[in-house]
Coordinates of C-alpha atoms in Angstrom, one line a residue:
M212 CA -167.9 46.3 -33.5
T213 CA -168.5 42.7 -32.7
D214 CA -172.1 41.5 -32.3
I215 CA -172.6 40.7 -28.6
N216 CA -174.0 37.2 -29.4
L217 CA -170.7 36.3 -31.1
I218 CA -168.6 37.1 -27.9
R219 CA -167.6 34.4 -25.3
N220 CA -165.8 35.4 -22.1
F221 CA -164.3 32.4 -20.3
S222 CA -161.7 31.5 -17.7
I223 CA -159.6 28.4 -17.5
I224 CA -159.6 27.0 -13.9
A225 CA -157.8 23.9 -12.5
H226 CA -155.5 22.6 -9.8
I227 CA -151.8 23.4 -10.0
D228 CA -150.0 21.5 -12.8
H229 CA -153.2 20.2 -14.5
G230 CA -152.4 22.0 -17.7
K231 CA -154.1 25.4 -17.8
S232 CA -151.3 27.3 -19.3
T233 CA -150.5 24.6 -21.9
L234 CA -154.2 24.5 -22.9
S235 CA -154.1 28.3 -23.3
D236 CA -151.0 27.9 -25.6
R237 CA -152.8 25.4 -27.8
L238 CA -156.0 27.6 -28.1
I239 CA -153.8 30.6 -29.0
Q240 CA -152.0 28.5 -31.7
L241 CA -155.2 27.1 -33.1
C242 CA -156.7 30.5 -33.5
G243 CA -153.6 31.7 -35.3
N244 CA -152.8 34.6 -33.0
V245 CA -149.1 33.8 -32.8
S246 CA -146.9 32.5 -35.6
D247 CA -145.0 29.2 -35.1
R248 CA -141.8 31.2 -34.9
E249 CA -143.0 33.4 -32.0
M250 CA -144.7 30.5 -30.1
K251 CA -143.1 29.4 -26.9
E252 CA -144.4 27.4 -23.9
Q253 CA -146.5 29.2 -21.3
I254 CA -146.8 32.2 -23.7
L255 CA -149.1 34.1 -21.2
D256 CA -146.6 33.7 -18.3
S257 CA -144.5 36.8 -18.8
M258 CA -142.4 36.8 -15.6
D259 CA -139.1 34.8 -15.6
I260 CA -140.0 33.4 -12.2
E261 CA -143.4 32.0 -13.6
R262 CA -141.6 30.3 -16.5
E263 CA -138.9 28.8 -14.2
R264 CA -141.2 27.5 -11.6
G265 CA -143.9 26.5 -14.2
I266 CA -146.6 28.3 -12.2
T267 CA -148.9 31.2 -13.1
I268 CA -148.8 34.1 -10.6
K269 CA -150.6 36.9 -12.5
A270 CA -153.9 36.2 -14.3
Q271 CA -153.5 37.0 -18.0
T272 CA -156.0 37.7 -20.8
V273 CA -156.0 37.3 -24.5
R274 CA -158.5 37.8 -27.3
L275 CA -158.9 35.0 -29.9
D276 CA -160.8 35.0 -33.2
Y277 CA -162.3 31.6 -33.9
R278 CA -164.0 30.8 -37.2
H279 CA -166.8 28.3 -36.6
A280 CA -168.0 25.7 -39.0
N281 CA -171.2 27.7 -39.4
G282 CA -169.1 30.5 -41.1
K283 CA -169.4 33.0 -38.3
T284 CA -166.3 34.4 -36.6
Y285 CA -166.5 34.4 -32.8
Q286 CA -164.6 36.6 -30.4
L287 CA -163.2 34.6 -27.5
N288 CA -161.8 36.4 -24.5
L289 CA -159.6 33.9 -22.6
M290 CA -158.4 34.4 -19.0
D291 CA -155.6 32.2 -17.8
T292 CA -155.7 32.0 -14.0
P293 CA -153.3 30.9 -11.3
G294 CA -153.9 27.6 -9.5
H295 CA -152.1 28.1 -6.2
V296 CA -154.0 28.8 -3.0
D297 CA -152.1 32.0 -2.4
F298 CA -153.3 33.5 -5.6
A299 CA -157.0 32.5 -5.2
Y300 CA -157.6 36.3 -5.2
E301 CA -156.5 36.5 -8.8
V302 CA -158.9 33.7 -9.7
S303 CA -161.9 35.4 -8.1
R304 CA -161.5 38.6 -10.1
S305 CA -161.0 36.8 -13.4
L306 CA -164.2 34.8 -12.8
A307 CA -166.3 37.9 -12.1
A308 CA -165.6 39.1 -15.7
C309 CA -166.7 35.8 -17.4
E310 CA -169.9 34.0 -18.2
G311 CA -168.3 30.5 -18.4
A312 CA -165.3 28.5 -17.1
V313 CA -163.4 25.7 -18.6
L314 CA -162.6 23.2 -15.8
V315 CA -159.4 21.3 -16.6
V316 CA -158.9 18.0 -14.6
D317 CA -155.9 15.8 -15.0
A318 CA -157.1 12.4 -16.3
S319 CA -154.6 10.5 -14.2
Q320 CA -154.6 12.5 -11.0
G321 CA -158.3 13.3 -10.8
V322 CA -160.0 15.9 -8.7
E323 CA -157.6 17.8 -6.3
A324 CA -158.2 20.2 -3.4
Q325 CA -157.7 23.3 -5.5
T326 CA -160.0 22.0 -8.2
L327 CA -162.8 22.1 -5.7
A328 CA -161.9 25.5 -4.4
N329 CA -161.9 27.1 -7.8
V330 CA -165.1 25.3 -9.0
Y331 CA -166.9 26.6 -5.9
Q332 CA -165.8 30.1 -6.8
A333 CA -167.1 29.7 -10.3
V334 CA -170.4 28.3 -9.0
D335 CA -170.7 31.3 -6.7
N336 CA -170.3 33.6 -9.7
N337 CA -173.1 31.6 -11.6
L338 CA -170.8 30.6 -14.4
E339 CA -171.5 27.8 -16.9
I340 CA -168.9 25.1 -16.3
L341 CA -167.4 23.1 -19.2
P342 CA -165.4 20.0 -17.9
V343 CA -162.2 19.0 -19.9
L344 CA -160.1 16.0 -19.1
N345 CA -156.5 16.7 -19.9
K346 CA -153.4 14.4 -20.3
V347 CA -155.4 11.5 -21.7
D348 CA -152.2 10.5 -23.6
L349 CA -150.6 9.4 -20.4
P350 CA -150.5 5.6 -19.7
S351 CA -152.0 6.1 -16.3
A352 CA -155.0 8.2 -17.5
D353 CA -158.4 6.8 -16.5
S354 CA -161.1 9.0 -18.0
D355 CA -164.1 7.0 -16.8
R356 CA -162.9 7.0 -13.1
V357 CA -162.2 10.8 -13.3
K358 CA -165.6 11.6 -14.9
Q359 CA -167.2 9.7 -12.0
Q360 CA -165.1 11.6 -9.5
I361 CA -166.2 15.0 -11.0
E362 CA -169.8 13.9 -10.7
D363 CA -169.4 12.5 -7.1
V364 CA -167.2 15.2 -5.6
I365 CA -168.1 18.4 -7.4
G366 CA -171.6 17.4 -8.4
I367 CA -171.6 18.6 -12.0
D368 CA -172.6 16.5 -15.1
A369 CA -169.4 15.1 -16.7
S370 CA -170.9 12.9 -19.3
H371 CA -170.0 15.5 -22.0
A372 CA -166.5 16.1 -20.6
I373 CA -164.0 16.5 -23.5
P374 CA -160.9 14.2 -23.4
I375 CA -157.8 16.1 -24.7
S376 CA -154.1 16.3 -24.5
A377 CA -153.0 19.9 -24.3
K378 CA -149.4 18.9 -24.7
T379 CA -149.8 17.1 -28.0
G380 CA -152.8 19.2 -29.2
Q381 CA -155.0 16.1 -29.4
N382 CA -158.8 17.0 -29.7
V383 CA -158.2 20.7 -28.6
A384 CA -160.3 21.9 -31.5
A385 CA -163.3 20.2 -29.8
V386 CA -162.8 22.6 -26.8
L387 CA -163.2 25.6 -29.0
E388 CA -166.4 24.2 -30.5
A389 CA -167.8 23.5 -27.1
I390 CA -166.9 27.0 -25.8
V391 CA -168.9 28.5 -28.7
E392 CA -171.9 26.1 -28.4
R393 CA -172.1 25.5 -24.6
L394 CA -171.1 28.8 -22.9
P395 CA -173.5 31.7 -22.9
P396 CA -172.8 35.0 -24.7
P397 CA -172.6 38.1 -22.4
K398 CA -175.5 40.5 -21.9
G399 CA -175.2 44.3 -22.2
N400 CA -176.8 47.5 -23.5
R401 CA -174.7 49.7 -25.8
N402 CA -176.9 52.8 -25.3
A403 CA -176.8 52.6 -21.5
P404 CA -174.2 54.7 -19.5
L405 CA -170.8 53.2 -19.4
K406 CA -170.4 50.5 -16.7
A407 CA -167.1 48.5 -16.7
L408 CA -165.4 46.3 -14.2
L409 CA -161.8 46.9 -13.4
I410 CA -160.2 43.4 -13.5
D411 CA -156.5 44.2 -13.0
S412 CA -154.0 47.0 -13.4
W413 CA -150.2 47.1 -13.7
Y414 CA -147.5 49.6 -14.2
D415 CA -145.7 50.2 -17.5
A416 CA -142.7 52.4 -17.6
Y417 CA -143.8 54.0 -20.9
L418 CA -147.6 54.1 -20.6
G419 CA -148.2 54.7 -16.9
V420 CA -150.8 52.4 -15.3
V421 CA -152.4 50.0 -17.8
V422 CA -156.0 49.1 -16.7
L423 CA -157.7 45.9 -17.8
V424 CA -161.5 46.2 -17.9
R425 CA -164.6 44.2 -18.9
I426 CA -167.4 46.4 -20.4
F427 CA -170.9 45.5 -19.1
D428 CA -172.9 48.5 -20.6
G429 CA -172.1 51.4 -22.9
S430 CA -168.8 51.8 -24.7
L431 CA -165.3 53.1 -23.9
K432 CA -163.5 55.3 -26.5
K433 CA -160.3 57.3 -26.9
G434 CA -160.6 60.8 -25.5
Q435 CA -163.6 60.0 -23.3
K436 CA -163.6 61.3 -19.7
I437 CA -164.1 58.5 -17.2
K438 CA -164.7 58.3 -13.4
L439 CA -163.5 55.6 -11.0
M440 CA -166.5 55.1 -8.7
S441 CA -164.7 54.1 -5.5
S442 CA -162.5 57.2 -5.3
G443 CA -164.4 59.6 -7.6
A444 CA -161.2 60.4 -9.5
T445 CA -161.6 61.4 -13.2
H446 CA -159.2 60.7 -16.0
Q447 CA -159.1 61.2 -19.8
I448 CA -158.6 58.1 -21.9
E449 CA -155.4 58.2 -24.1
R450 CA -155.4 54.7 -25.5
V451 CA -157.9 51.8 -25.8
G452 CA -156.8 48.3 -26.9
I453 CA -156.8 44.5 -26.5
F454 CA -154.2 41.8 -26.1
R455 CA -153.7 39.1 -28.7
P456 CA -151.3 38.5 -26.7
K457 CA -149.4 41.5 -28.2
Q458 CA -151.1 44.9 -27.6
E459 CA -153.4 46.0 -30.4
M460 CA -155.0 49.5 -30.3
L461 CA -158.7 49.9 -31.1
A462 CA -161.0 52.9 -31.5
E463 CA -163.5 51.7 -28.9
L464 CA -164.6 48.7 -26.7
G465 CA -168.3 47.8 -26.6
P466 CA -170.5 45.7 -24.2
G467 CA -169.2 42.2 -23.4
E468 CA -165.7 43.0 -24.6
V469 CA -162.5 42.7 -22.5
G470 CA -159.6 45.1 -23.1
F471 CA -157.4 47.7 -21.6
F472 CA -157.0 51.5 -21.5
T473 CA -154.4 54.0 -20.3
A474 CA -155.2 57.4 -19.0
A475 CA -152.0 59.0 -17.5
I476 CA -152.7 57.3 -14.1
K477 CA -149.6 57.5 -12.0
Q478 CA -150.0 54.7 -9.4
V479 CA -151.6 51.3 -9.4
A480 CA -152.9 52.1 -5.9
D481 CA -155.2 54.6 -7.5
T482 CA -157.0 51.8 -9.5
R483 CA -158.7 49.5 -7.1
V484 CA -159.4 46.0 -8.5
G485 CA -163.1 45.4 -8.5
D486 CA -163.9 49.1 -9.0
T487 CA -166.6 50.3 -11.5
V488 CA -165.4 52.6 -14.3
T489 CA -168.1 54.9 -15.7
D490 CA -168.5 58.0 -17.8
D491 CA -167.8 61.3 -16.0
K492 CA -170.9 63.2 -17.3
N493 CA -173.3 60.4 -17.9
S494 CA -172.6 58.1 -14.9
T495 CA -174.3 54.8 -14.1
V496 CA -176.4 54.8 -10.9
T497 CA -175.4 51.5 -9.4
P498 CA -171.8 50.3 -9.2
L499 CA -170.9 46.6 -9.9
P500 CA -170.5 44.4 -6.8
G501 CA -166.7 44.7 -6.4
F502 CA -164.2 42.3 -4.8
K503 CA -163.2 42.0 -1.2
P504 CA -159.8 43.6 -0.8
A505 CA -157.0 40.9 -0.5
Q506 CA -156.3 40.4 3.2
P507 CA -152.7 39.6 4.1
V508 CA -152.5 36.5 6.4
V509 CA -148.8 36.0 6.9
F510 CA -146.4 38.7 8.1
C511 CA -142.6 38.7 8.2
G512 CA -139.8 41.2 8.5
L513 CA -137.5 41.8 5.4
F514 CA -134.1 43.4 6.2
P515 CA -131.2 44.2 3.9
A516 CA -128.1 42.1 4.7
D517 CA -126.1 45.3 4.1
A518 CA -127.6 48.2 6.1
A519 CA -126.5 50.6 3.3
Q520 CA -129.1 49.0 1.0
F521 CA -132.1 50.1 3.1
E522 CA -133.0 53.0 0.7
D523 CA -132.6 50.6 -2.3
L524 CA -135.0 48.1 -0.6
R525 CA -137.5 50.9 0.1
E526 CA -137.5 51.9 -3.6
A527 CA -137.7 48.2 -4.8
M528 CA -140.7 47.6 -2.6
A529 CA -142.5 50.7 -3.8
R530 CA -142.0 49.5 -7.4
L531 CA -143.2 46.0 -6.6
R532 CA -146.2 47.4 -4.8
L533 CA -147.0 49.2 -8.1
N534 CA -147.7 45.9 -9.7
D535 CA -149.0 43.9 -6.7
A536 CA -151.7 45.6 -4.7
S537 CA -152.1 42.5 -2.4
F538 CA -148.6 43.1 -0.9
S539 CA -148.3 45.6 2.0
Y540 CA -145.3 46.9 4.0
E541 CA -144.3 49.3 6.7
T542 CA -140.9 50.3 8.2
E543 CA -139.6 48.7 11.3
S544 CA -136.3 48.5 13.1
S545 CA -134.6 45.7 15.1
A546 CA -131.7 45.8 17.4
A547 CA -130.1 42.7 15.7
L548 CA -130.9 43.5 12.1
G549 CA -131.1 47.3 11.8
F550 CA -133.8 49.0 9.7
G551 CA -136.1 47.0 7.5
F552 CA -139.8 46.4 6.7
R553 CA -142.7 44.5 8.1
C554 CA -144.5 43.0 5.1
G555 CA -147.9 41.3 4.7
F556 CA -148.4 38.4 2.3
L557 CA -151.3 36.3 1.1
G558 CA -149.4 33.1 2.0
L559 CA -146.0 31.5 2.1
L560 CA -145.7 31.0 -1.7
H561 CA -146.5 34.7 -2.1
L562 CA -143.8 35.6 0.4
E563 CA -141.3 33.4 -1.4
I564 CA -142.1 34.9 -4.8
I565 CA -141.9 38.5 -3.5
T566 CA -138.5 37.9 -1.8
E567 CA -137.2 36.1 -4.9
R568 CA -138.3 39.0 -7.1
L569 CA -136.7 41.6 -4.8
E570 CA -133.4 39.7 -4.9
R571 CA -133.5 39.0 -8.6
E572 CA -135.0 42.1 -10.2
F573 CA -133.4 44.6 -7.8
N574 CA -130.1 42.8 -6.9
L575 CA -130.7 42.9 -3.2
D576 CA -129.4 40.6 -0.5
L577 CA -132.2 40.0 2.1
I578 CA -132.8 38.5 5.5
T579 CA -136.3 37.2 6.2
T580 CA -137.5 36.8 9.8
A581 CA -139.7 33.9 10.9
P582 CA -143.2 34.2 9.3
S583 CA -146.0 35.0 11.8
V584 CA -149.7 35.6 11.6
I585 CA -151.9 38.4 13.0
Y586 CA -153.0 37.8 16.6
H587 CA -155.9 39.7 18.3
I588 CA -154.9 40.6 21.8
H589 CA -157.7 41.6 24.2
L590 CA -156.3 43.7 27.1
T591 CA -157.7 43.9 30.6
D592 CA -158.9 47.5 30.0
G593 CA -161.3 46.1 27.4
S594 CA -159.4 47.3 24.3
K595 CA -158.2 45.1 21.4
V596 CA -154.9 45.3 19.5
E597 CA -153.6 43.5 16.5
L598 CA -150.2 42.0 16.8
H599 CA -148.1 41.5 13.7
N600 CA -144.7 41.3 15.3
P601 CA -144.0 39.1 18.3
A602 CA -141.4 41.7 19.5
D603 CA -144.3 44.2 20.1
M604 CA -146.2 41.9 22.5
P605 CA -147.7 43.9 25.4
D606 CA -146.8 43.1 29.1
A607 CA -148.3 39.7 30.2
G608 CA -150.1 41.3 33.1
R609 CA -152.2 43.5 30.8
I610 CA -153.4 40.7 28.6
E611 CA -156.8 39.1 29.2
R612 CA -156.7 36.7 26.2
I613 CA -155.0 36.1 22.9
E614 CA -156.9 35.0 19.8
E615 CA -155.3 33.4 16.8
P616 CA -156.6 32.8 13.3
W617 CA -157.9 29.3 12.4
I618 CA -158.4 27.9 9.0
E619 CA -160.5 25.1 7.5
A620 CA -158.3 22.9 5.3
T621 CA -159.3 20.4 2.7
I622 CA -156.7 17.7 2.1
L623 CA -157.0 15.0 -0.5
V624 CA -154.5 12.1 0.1
P625 CA -154.1 8.5 -1.2
D626 CA -155.2 5.9 1.3
E627 CA -151.8 4.5 2.1
H628 CA -150.5 7.9 3.4
L629 CA -153.6 8.7 5.4
G630 CA -152.2 7.7 8.8
G631 CA -149.2 10.0 8.5
V632 CA -151.3 12.9 7.4
L633 CA -153.8 12.4 10.3
K634 CA -150.8 12.3 12.7
L635 CA -149.4 15.5 11.2
C636 CA -152.7 17.3 11.6
Q637 CA -153.1 16.0 15.2
D638 CA -149.6 17.2 16.1
R639 CA -150.4 20.7 14.7
R640 CA -153.4 21.0 17.1
G641 CA -155.9 20.2 14.4
R642 CA -159.5 19.2 14.9
Q643 CA -161.0 16.7 12.4
K644 CA -164.3 17.7 10.9
N645 CA -164.9 15.2 8.2
L646 CA -163.3 12.2 6.5
T647 CA -164.8 10.8 3.3
Y648 CA -163.6 8.7 0.4
V649 CA -163.3 9.7 -3.3
G650 CA -162.4 6.4 -5.0
T651 CA -159.1 5.3 -3.5
R652 CA -158.3 8.7 -2.0
A653 CA -159.4 10.1 1.4
M654 CA -160.8 13.7 1.6
L655 CA -160.0 15.2 5.0
I656 CA -161.6 18.4 6.3
Y657 CA -159.6 19.7 9.3
E658 CA -159.7 22.9 11.4
L659 CA -156.1 24.0 12.1
P660 CA -154.5 27.1 13.7
L661 CA -152.9 29.2 10.9
N662 CA -149.8 29.7 13.1
E663 CA -149.0 26.0 12.8
V664 CA -149.6 26.0 9.0
V665 CA -147.4 28.9 7.9
F666 CA -144.2 27.5 9.2
D667 CA -143.6 24.3 7.2
F668 CA -146.9 22.4 7.2
Y669 CA -147.1 22.2 3.4
D670 CA -143.5 20.8 3.1
R671 CA -144.2 18.2 5.8
L672 CA -147.5 17.2 4.1
K673 CA -145.8 16.8 0.8
S674 CA -142.9 14.7 2.2
I675 CA -145.3 12.4 4.3
S676 CA -147.5 11.8 1.3
R677 CA -144.5 11.5 -1.2
G678 CA -146.0 14.5 -3.1
Y679 CA -149.4 13.0 -3.6
A680 CA -151.4 15.0 -1.1
S681 CA -153.1 18.2 -2.2
F682 CA -154.1 21.0 0.1
D683 CA -156.4 24.0 0.1
Y684 CA -157.6 26.3 2.9
H685 CA -159.7 29.3 3.7
I686 CA -159.7 31.5 6.9
K687 CA -162.4 30.5 9.3
G688 CA -162.1 33.1 12.1
Y689 CA -160.4 33.8 15.3
E690 CA -160.4 31.7 18.5
A691 CA -158.8 32.2 21.9
G692 CA -155.7 30.0 22.6
D693 CA -153.1 29.4 25.3
L694 CA -150.4 31.3 23.5
V695 CA -147.1 32.7 24.9
K696 CA -144.2 34.7 23.6
M697 CA -141.0 32.8 23.5
S698 CA -137.8 35.0 23.6
I699 CA -134.3 33.8 22.7
L700 CA -131.5 35.2 24.8
V701 CA -127.9 35.1 23.6
N702 CA -125.4 36.1 26.3
A703 CA -128.4 37.3 28.4
E704 CA -129.4 39.8 25.6
P705 CA -132.8 39.1 23.9
V706 CA -132.6 38.7 20.1
D707 CA -135.9 40.2 18.9
A708 CA -135.6 38.8 15.4
L709 CA -135.8 35.3 16.8
S710 CA -138.7 35.8 19.2
M711 CA -141.9 33.9 18.3
I712 CA -145.4 33.3 19.6
V713 CA -146.1 29.6 20.3
H714 CA -148.7 27.5 22.0
R715 CA -147.7 26.8 25.7
T716 CA -147.6 23.0 25.1
R717 CA -145.2 23.4 22.2
A718 CA -142.9 26.1 23.8
E719 CA -140.4 23.8 25.4
S720 CA -139.7 21.5 22.4
R721 CA -139.6 24.6 20.1
G722 CA -137.2 26.4 22.5
R723 CA -134.9 23.4 22.9
A724 CA -134.6 22.9 19.2
M725 CA -133.9 26.6 18.6
C726 CA -131.1 26.6 21.3
E727 CA -129.5 23.5 19.8
K728 CA -129.6 24.9 16.4
L729 CA -128.1 28.3 17.4
K730 CA -125.3 26.4 19.3
E731 CA -124.2 24.9 16.0
L732 CA -124.5 28.1 14.1
I733 CA -122.9 30.8 16.4
P734 CA -119.1 30.6 16.2
P735 CA -117.2 30.3 19.6
H736 CA -115.9 33.6 21.1
L737 CA -113.2 34.2 23.6
F738 CA -115.7 33.9 26.4
Q739 CA -118.5 31.4 27.2
I740 CA -121.9 32.2 25.6
P741 CA -125.2 31.0 27.1
I742 CA -128.1 30.6 24.7
Q743 CA -131.5 30.5 26.4
A744 CA -135.2 30.2 25.5
A745 CA -137.4 32.0 27.9
L746 CA -141.1 32.5 28.6
G747 CA -141.2 35.8 30.4
A748 CA -138.7 35.4 33.2
R749 CA -138.7 31.6 33.2
I750 CA -135.9 29.9 31.3
I751 CA -137.2 26.8 29.5
A752 CA -134.1 25.6 27.6
R753 CA -130.4 26.4 27.6
E754 CA -127.3 25.5 25.6
T755 CA -123.7 26.8 26.3
I756 CA -121.1 27.6 23.7
R757 CA -117.6 26.8 25.2
A758 CA -115.1 29.7 25.2
L759 CA -112.0 29.6 22.9
R760 CA -109.0 29.5 25.2
K761 CA -105.6 30.9 24.4
D762 CA -102.8 28.9 26.0
V763 CA -101.3 31.6 28.2
I764 CA -98.8 29.3 29.9
A765 CA -97.2 27.9 26.7
K766 CA -94.1 30.0 27.1
C767 CA -93.5 28.9 30.8
Y768 CA -90.9 26.1 30.6
G769 CA -91.0 24.5 34.1
G770 CA -90.4 27.1 36.8
D771 CA -92.6 28.1 39.7
I772 CA -96.4 27.2 39.7
S773 CA -97.2 30.6 41.2
R774 CA -96.2 32.3 37.9
K775 CA -98.5 30.0 35.9
R776 CA -101.3 30.5 38.4
K777 CA -100.9 34.3 38.1
L778 CA -101.2 34.1 34.3
L779 CA -104.3 31.9 34.5
D780 CA -105.9 34.2 37.1
K781 CA -105.3 37.1 34.9
Q782 CA -106.9 35.3 31.9
K783 CA -109.9 34.3 34.1
A784 CA -110.4 37.9 35.2
G785 CA -110.2 39.0 31.6
K786 CA -112.8 36.5 30.5
K787 CA -115.2 37.6 33.3
K788 CA -114.9 41.2 32.1
M789 CA -115.3 40.1 28.5
R790 CA -118.5 38.2 29.3
Q791 CA -119.9 41.4 30.9
F792 CA -119.0 43.7 28.0
G793 CA -118.3 41.3 25.2
K794 CA -120.6 41.6 22.1
V795 CA -121.7 38.4 20.5
D796 CA -121.6 38.6 16.7
I797 CA -124.3 36.4 15.3
P798 CA -123.6 35.8 11.6
Q799 CA -126.3 36.5 9.1
E800 CA -126.3 32.8 8.0
A801 CA -127.1 31.8 11.6
F802 CA -130.2 34.0 11.5
I803 CA -131.4 32.6 8.2
A804 CA -130.7 29.0 9.1
A805 CA -132.3 29.4 12.6
L806 CA -135.4 30.9 11.0
K807 CA -135.6 28.1 8.4
M808 CA -135.5 25.5 11.3
D809 CA -137.5 22.4 10.7
E810 CA -138.7 21.2 14.1
N811 CA -137.9 17.6 13.3

């Protein structure tokens, strides 16, 4: 058993691409946990998709043994966290299990929007913060300017910030020294009843559900009967262990330690993140303050391109849900696309990752409908309904008002791109709250409707600022807006997969763009096809696809005009009948391209 004063639990927090995972690699190497032969980049990122995109999606933990100059061996529990706004939920639960946080800031880029968001979470959890300046080997690094920025923007003392290069390993040993000397040890009582925080859980095909916990009081041993406080379910522990990063079995875990256990639990849904694990007989009285459950903010429909794959998609989603409790889905059907699922995500990157994992890991071909947010609809009879899918919008006469979610966004952008970013926010119905300067960069605080952000705001922001702007947001609340449902009609038939909810002032331009796009994408048929955008019964935009014409009079050499006329009239009547009964085949590619439409 490790003496509790020799344990340090810490998290590494930073903006995307500031070097969290690389620093974790160096710390693991320095502590000798992995041989040089086994070492690879981003060793804690286990998913292929994490390694390809160079981003962390799941928070990971590892135990390191560090021998200090004073002769004592310290146990360091490191949690590598994601940096992207969609996975802020992962960050919050890692921080709740720590006493300290290593804040990594890029010495050339300085403080970014996500850096702020993660630091505020750490401050809310009363963690000791240790600033580290990474990438000091770059020619553009300016440590003094960034130290000043940390003090001005975040408001923490950066005079002792450690300059390192995680890539080359320069000065990384000083980080280990500082973790031991400047971060506090955990507190806990070995003789009190077991009290442990459930940090994460995932499904393993051989072991069942693996549960990651941080012990606050008491101890956790093999064979012990435990209780999950939120559901009251009891289980008997089969294995107890730690990650270094490989699994290593132990006899027991004591106060302050972070490790995992398995107990023949069948589903990840049975283990709620943030729950308190305690002893079945000798229970703790007060549970730990858990986490707020992750709230999906973006919804979209996922349909198999081949209808026969519906059951495969259902099974794949159930298996993904085993490992990602923040992803939710329910079945839905659409006239155009057949049977599929309405899914909830934490943001657009989360949506992209899930669809990519479904396609890659389960070999599925998917169609994704346009992402939409949750609207609150207040009806004239005083009731309120939540609207996830624009196709389910109630009749306009029954609606009193529609409320949409608004966010508060923090955008950091270099001075020369400020004008373009301000225009983008104005175009998206934004309201400016604040504009301050951090060195040569402007820090904008804007309130924006989430509806305008989920579509392509992030891509536009990056292209306007040439990739230099950083963006972070949190949900502020709901506000009433002048919103309408825009339907797309092809050959007078509504296509529910393309209907969307838009602000009345934007409906016409959005409708016109959609009709023009579909005109290019739908192949010509033997009859004329009108494509219309409509608000209720009012048509606001129209395009027409010309009919393909067979030359019916090609075989008439000369001869009487009345014979030609007869053939042409017969063709005309046929086309009229076709237009009434003809079915327009909209190819899958047309749906996908129309839904990816950039309004410019």
